[in-house]
Short mmCIF file of N, CA and C and ligand atoms in Angstrom, two decimals:
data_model
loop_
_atom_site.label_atom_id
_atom_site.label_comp_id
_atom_site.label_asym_id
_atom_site.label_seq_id
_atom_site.Cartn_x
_atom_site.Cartn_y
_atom_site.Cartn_z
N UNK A 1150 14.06 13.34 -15.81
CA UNK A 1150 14.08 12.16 -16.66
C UNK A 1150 15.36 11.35 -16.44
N UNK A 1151 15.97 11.34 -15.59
CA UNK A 1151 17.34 10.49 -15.19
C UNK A 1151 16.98 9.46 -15.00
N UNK A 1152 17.67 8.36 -15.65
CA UNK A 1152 17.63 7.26 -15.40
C UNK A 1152 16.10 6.32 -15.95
N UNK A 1153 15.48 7.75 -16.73
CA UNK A 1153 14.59 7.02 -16.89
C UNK A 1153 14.12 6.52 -18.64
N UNK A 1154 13.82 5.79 -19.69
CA UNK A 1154 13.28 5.96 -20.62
C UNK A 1154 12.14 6.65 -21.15
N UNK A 1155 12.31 7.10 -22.48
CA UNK A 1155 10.91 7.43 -22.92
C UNK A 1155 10.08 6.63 -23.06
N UNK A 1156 9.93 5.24 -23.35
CA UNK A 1156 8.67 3.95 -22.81
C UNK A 1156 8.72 4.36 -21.63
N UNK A 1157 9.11 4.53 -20.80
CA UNK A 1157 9.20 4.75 -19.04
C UNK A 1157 7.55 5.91 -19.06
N UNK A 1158 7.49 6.64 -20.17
CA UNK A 1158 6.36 7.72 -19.96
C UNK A 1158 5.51 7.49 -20.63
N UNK A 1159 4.36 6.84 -20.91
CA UNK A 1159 3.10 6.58 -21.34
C UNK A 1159 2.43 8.01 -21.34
N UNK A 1160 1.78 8.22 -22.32
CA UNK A 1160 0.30 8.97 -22.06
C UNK A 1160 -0.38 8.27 -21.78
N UNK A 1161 -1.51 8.34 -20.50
CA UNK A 1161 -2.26 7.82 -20.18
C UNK A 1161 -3.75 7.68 -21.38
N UNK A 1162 -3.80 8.43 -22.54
CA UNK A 1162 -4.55 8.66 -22.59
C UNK A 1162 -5.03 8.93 -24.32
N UNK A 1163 -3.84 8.27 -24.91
CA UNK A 1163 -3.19 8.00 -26.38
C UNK A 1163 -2.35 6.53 -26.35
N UNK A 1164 -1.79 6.55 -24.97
CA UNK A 1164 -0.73 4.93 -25.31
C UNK A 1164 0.14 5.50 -25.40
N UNK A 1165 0.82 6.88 -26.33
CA UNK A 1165 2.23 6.62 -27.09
C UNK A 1165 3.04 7.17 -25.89
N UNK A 1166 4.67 7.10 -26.23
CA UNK A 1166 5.58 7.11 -25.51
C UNK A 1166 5.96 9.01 -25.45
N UNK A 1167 6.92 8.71 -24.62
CA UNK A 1167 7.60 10.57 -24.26
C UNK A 1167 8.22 10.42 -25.76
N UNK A 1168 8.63 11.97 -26.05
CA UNK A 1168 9.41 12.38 -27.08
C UNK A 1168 9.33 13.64 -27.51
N UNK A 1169 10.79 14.14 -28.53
CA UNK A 1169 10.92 15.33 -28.55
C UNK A 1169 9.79 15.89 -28.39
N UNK A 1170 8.64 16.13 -29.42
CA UNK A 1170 7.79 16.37 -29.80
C UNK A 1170 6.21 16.50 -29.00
N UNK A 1171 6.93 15.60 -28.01
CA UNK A 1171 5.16 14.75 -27.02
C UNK A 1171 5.81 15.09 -25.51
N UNK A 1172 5.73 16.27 -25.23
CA UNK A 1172 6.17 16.53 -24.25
C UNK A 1172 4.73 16.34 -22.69
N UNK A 1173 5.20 15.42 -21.70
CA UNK A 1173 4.00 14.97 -21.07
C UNK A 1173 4.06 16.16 -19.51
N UNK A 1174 2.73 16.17 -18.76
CA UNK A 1174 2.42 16.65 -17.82
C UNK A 1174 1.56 15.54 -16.96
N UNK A 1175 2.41 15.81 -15.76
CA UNK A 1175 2.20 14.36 -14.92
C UNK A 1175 0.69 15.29 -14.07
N UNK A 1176 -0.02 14.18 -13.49
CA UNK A 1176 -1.64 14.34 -12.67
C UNK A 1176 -0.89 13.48 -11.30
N UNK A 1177 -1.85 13.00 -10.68
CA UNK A 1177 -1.60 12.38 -9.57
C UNK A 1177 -1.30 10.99 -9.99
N UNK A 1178 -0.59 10.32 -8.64
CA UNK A 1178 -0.18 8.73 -8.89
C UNK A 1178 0.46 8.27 -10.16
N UNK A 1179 1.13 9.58 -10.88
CA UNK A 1179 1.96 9.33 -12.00
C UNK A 1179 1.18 9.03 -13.68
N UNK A 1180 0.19 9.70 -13.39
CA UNK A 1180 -0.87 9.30 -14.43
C UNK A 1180 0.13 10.72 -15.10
N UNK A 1181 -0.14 10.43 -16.16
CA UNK A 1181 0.68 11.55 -17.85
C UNK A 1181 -0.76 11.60 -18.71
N UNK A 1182 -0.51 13.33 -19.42
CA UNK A 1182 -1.50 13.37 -20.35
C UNK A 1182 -0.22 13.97 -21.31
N UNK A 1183 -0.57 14.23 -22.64
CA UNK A 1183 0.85 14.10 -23.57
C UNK A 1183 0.23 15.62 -24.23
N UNK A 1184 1.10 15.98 -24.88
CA UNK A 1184 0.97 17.60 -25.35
C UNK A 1184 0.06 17.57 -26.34
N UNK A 1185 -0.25 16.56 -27.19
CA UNK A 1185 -1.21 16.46 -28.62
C UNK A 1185 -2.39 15.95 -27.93
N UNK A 1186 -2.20 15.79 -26.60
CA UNK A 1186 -3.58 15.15 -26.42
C UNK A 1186 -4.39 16.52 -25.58
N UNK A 1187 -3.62 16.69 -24.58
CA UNK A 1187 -3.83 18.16 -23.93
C UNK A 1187 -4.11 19.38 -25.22
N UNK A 1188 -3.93 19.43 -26.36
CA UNK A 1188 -4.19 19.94 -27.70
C UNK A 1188 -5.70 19.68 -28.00
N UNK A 1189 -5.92 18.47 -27.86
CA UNK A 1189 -7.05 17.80 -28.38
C UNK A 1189 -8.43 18.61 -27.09
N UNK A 1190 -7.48 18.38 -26.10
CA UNK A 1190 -8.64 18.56 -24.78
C UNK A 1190 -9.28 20.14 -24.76
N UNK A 1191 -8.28 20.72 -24.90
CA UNK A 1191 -8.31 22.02 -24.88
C UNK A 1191 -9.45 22.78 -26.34
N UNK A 1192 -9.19 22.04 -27.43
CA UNK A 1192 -9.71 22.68 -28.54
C UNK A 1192 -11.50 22.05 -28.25
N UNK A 1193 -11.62 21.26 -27.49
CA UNK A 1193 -12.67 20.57 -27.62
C UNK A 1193 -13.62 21.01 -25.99
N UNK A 1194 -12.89 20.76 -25.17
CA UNK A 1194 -13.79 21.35 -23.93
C UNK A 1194 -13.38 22.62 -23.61
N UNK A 1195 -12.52 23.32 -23.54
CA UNK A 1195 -11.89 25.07 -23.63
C UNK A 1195 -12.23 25.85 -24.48
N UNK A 1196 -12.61 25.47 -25.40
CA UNK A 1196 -12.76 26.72 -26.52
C UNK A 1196 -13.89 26.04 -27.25
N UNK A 1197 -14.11 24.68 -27.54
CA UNK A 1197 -15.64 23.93 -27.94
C UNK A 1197 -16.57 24.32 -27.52
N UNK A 1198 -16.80 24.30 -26.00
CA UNK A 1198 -17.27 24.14 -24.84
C UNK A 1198 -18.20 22.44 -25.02
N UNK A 1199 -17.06 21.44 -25.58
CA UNK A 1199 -18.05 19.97 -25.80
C UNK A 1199 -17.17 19.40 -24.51
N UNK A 1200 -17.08 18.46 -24.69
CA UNK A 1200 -16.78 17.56 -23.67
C UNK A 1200 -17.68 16.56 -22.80
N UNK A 1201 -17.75 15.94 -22.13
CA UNK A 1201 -18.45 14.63 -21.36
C UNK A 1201 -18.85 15.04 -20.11
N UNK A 1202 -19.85 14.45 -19.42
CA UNK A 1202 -19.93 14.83 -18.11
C UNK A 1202 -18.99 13.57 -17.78
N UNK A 1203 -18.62 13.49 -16.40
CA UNK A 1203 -17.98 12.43 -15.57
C UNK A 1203 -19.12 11.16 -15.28
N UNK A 1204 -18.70 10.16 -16.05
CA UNK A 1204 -19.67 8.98 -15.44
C UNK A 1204 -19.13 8.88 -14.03
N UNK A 1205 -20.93 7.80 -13.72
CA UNK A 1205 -20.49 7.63 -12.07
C UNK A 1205 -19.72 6.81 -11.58
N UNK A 1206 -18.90 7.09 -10.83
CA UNK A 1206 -17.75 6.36 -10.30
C UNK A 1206 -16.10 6.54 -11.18
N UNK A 1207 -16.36 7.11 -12.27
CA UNK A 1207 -15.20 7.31 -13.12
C UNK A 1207 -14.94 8.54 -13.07
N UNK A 1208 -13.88 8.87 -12.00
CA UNK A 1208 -13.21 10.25 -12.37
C UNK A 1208 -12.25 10.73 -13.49
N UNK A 1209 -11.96 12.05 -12.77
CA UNK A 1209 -10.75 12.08 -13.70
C UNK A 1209 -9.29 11.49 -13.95
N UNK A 1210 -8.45 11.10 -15.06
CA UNK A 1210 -7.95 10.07 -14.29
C UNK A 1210 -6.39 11.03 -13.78
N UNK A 1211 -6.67 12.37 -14.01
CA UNK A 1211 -5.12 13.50 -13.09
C UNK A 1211 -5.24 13.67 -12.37
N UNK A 1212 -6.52 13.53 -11.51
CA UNK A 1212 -6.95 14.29 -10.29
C UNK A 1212 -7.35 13.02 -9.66
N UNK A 1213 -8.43 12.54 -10.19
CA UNK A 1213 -8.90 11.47 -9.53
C UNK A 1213 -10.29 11.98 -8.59
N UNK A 1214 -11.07 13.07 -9.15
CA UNK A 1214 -11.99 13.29 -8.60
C UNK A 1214 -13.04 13.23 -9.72
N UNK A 1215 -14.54 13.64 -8.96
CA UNK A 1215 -15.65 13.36 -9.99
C UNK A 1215 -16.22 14.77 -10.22
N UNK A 1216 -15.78 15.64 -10.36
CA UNK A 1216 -16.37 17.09 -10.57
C UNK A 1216 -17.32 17.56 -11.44
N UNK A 1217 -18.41 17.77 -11.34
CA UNK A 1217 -19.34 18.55 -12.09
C UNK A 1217 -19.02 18.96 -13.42
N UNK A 1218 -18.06 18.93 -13.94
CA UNK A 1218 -17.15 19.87 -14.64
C UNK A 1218 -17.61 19.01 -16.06
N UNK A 1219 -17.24 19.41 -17.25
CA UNK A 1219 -17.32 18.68 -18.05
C UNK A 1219 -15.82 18.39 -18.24
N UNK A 1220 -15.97 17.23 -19.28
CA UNK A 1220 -14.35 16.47 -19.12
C UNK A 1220 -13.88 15.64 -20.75
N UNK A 1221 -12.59 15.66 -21.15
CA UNK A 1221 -12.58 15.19 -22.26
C UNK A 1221 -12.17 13.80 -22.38
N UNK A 1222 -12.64 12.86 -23.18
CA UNK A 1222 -12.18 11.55 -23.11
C UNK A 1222 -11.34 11.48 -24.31
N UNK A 1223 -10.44 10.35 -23.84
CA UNK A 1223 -9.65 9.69 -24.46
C UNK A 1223 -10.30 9.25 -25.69
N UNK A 1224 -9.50 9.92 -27.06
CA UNK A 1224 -10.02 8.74 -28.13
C UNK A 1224 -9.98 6.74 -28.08
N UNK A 1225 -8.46 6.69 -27.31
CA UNK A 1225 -8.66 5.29 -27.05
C UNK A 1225 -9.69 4.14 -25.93
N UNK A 1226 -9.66 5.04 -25.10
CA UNK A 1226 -10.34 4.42 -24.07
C UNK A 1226 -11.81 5.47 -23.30
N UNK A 1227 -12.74 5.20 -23.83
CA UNK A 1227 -13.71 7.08 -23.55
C UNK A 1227 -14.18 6.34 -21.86
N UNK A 1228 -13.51 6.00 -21.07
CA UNK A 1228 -13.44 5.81 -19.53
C UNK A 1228 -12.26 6.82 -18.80
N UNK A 1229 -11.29 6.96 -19.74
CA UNK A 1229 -9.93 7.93 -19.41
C UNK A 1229 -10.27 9.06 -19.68
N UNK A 1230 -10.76 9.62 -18.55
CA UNK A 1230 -11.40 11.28 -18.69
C UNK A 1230 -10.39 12.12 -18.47
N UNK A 1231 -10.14 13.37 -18.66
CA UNK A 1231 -9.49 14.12 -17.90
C UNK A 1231 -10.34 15.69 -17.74
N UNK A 1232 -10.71 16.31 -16.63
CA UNK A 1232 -11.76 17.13 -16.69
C UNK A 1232 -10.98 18.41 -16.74
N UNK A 1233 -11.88 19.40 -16.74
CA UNK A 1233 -11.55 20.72 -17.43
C UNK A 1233 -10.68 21.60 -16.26
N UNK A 1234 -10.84 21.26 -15.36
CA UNK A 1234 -9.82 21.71 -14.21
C UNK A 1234 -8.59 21.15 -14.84
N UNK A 1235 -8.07 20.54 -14.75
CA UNK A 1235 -6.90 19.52 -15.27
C UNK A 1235 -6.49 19.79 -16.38
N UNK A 1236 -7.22 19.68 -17.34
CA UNK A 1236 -6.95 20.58 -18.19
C UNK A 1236 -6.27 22.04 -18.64
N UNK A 1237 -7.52 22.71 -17.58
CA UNK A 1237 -6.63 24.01 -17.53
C UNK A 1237 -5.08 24.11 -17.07
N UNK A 1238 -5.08 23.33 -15.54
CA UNK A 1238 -3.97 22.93 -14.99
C UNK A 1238 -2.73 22.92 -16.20
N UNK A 1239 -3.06 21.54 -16.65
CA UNK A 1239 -2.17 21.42 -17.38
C UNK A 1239 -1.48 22.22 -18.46
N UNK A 1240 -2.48 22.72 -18.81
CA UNK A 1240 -2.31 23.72 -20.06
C UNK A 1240 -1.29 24.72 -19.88
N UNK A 1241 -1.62 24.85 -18.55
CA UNK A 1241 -0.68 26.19 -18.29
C UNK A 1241 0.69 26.03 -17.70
N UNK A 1242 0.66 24.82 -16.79
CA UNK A 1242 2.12 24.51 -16.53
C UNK A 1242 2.77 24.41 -17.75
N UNK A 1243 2.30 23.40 -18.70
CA UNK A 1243 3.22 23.12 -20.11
C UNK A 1243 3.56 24.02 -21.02
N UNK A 1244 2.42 25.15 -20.91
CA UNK A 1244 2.73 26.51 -21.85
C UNK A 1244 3.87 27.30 -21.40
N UNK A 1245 4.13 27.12 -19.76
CA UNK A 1245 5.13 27.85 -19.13
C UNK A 1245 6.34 26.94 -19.78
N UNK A 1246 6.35 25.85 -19.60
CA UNK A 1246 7.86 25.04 -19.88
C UNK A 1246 7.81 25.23 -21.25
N UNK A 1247 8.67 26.18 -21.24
CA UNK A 1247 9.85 26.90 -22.82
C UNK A 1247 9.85 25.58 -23.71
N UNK A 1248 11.09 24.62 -23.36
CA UNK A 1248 11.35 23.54 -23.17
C UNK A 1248 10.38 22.75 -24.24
N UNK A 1249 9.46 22.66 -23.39
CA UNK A 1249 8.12 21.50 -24.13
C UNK A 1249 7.69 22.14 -25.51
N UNK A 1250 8.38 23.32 -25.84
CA UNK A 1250 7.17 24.10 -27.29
C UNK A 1250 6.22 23.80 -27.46
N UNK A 1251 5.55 23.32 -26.57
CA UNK A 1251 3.88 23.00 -26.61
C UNK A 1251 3.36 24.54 -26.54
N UNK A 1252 2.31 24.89 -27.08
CA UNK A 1252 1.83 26.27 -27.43
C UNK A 1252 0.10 25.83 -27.12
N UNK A 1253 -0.52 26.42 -26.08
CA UNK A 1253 -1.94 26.24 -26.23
C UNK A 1253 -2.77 26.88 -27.30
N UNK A 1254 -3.28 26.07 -28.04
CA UNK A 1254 -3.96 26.31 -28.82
C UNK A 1254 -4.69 27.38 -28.52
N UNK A 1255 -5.34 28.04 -29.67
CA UNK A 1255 -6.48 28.78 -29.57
C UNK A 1255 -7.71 29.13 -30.33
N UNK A 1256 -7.87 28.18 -30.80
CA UNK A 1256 -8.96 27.89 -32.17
C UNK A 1256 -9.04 26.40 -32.49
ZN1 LIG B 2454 -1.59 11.44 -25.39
ZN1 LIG B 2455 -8.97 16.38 -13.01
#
């Protein structure tokens, strides 16, 4: 984070900015999903088993692929998918970073 602001970090996928609290995990081409949202994804396609299929032509937007997979959308924008690979991904890098106290849910 040198040199950089917390406006500098968008969630792709809420709007809001970095912070103590909103600790983000970057996807490809600098796309961010934010810790309350990765919260959201997880309780809903991980342990729900709900989630979206991938419309056509709209991937995911961490990966940027169209996978079979089911995928969770953005409350703001339900085109900003992020699918359950990515998800997992994410889940687990951020659970590793101490740091982030992001805690994967489990219920
Ligand atoms: Zn977010
Ligand atoms: Zn993905």
């Amino acid at each position: 984070m040198l040199n950089a602001e917390p406006q500098d970090f968008i969630c792709d996928f809420c709007h809001s900015s970095w912070a103590e609290d909103r600790p983000m995990i970057e996807g490809h081409r600098g796309s961010l999903i934010c810790g309350p949202c990765l919260s959201m994804a997880c309780r809903e396609v991980l342990i729900g088993g709900g989630g979206v299929d991938a419309r056509n032509g709209v991937g995911c937007t961490l990966c940027l692929q169209t996978n079979p997979v089911r995928h969770w959308a953005s409350p703001v924008d339900e085109l900003v998918v992020a699918c359950r690979e990515c998800i997992e991904r994410s889940a687990r890098l951020l659970s590793r970073d101490t740091e982030s106290g992001w805690i994967a849910p489990t219920a």
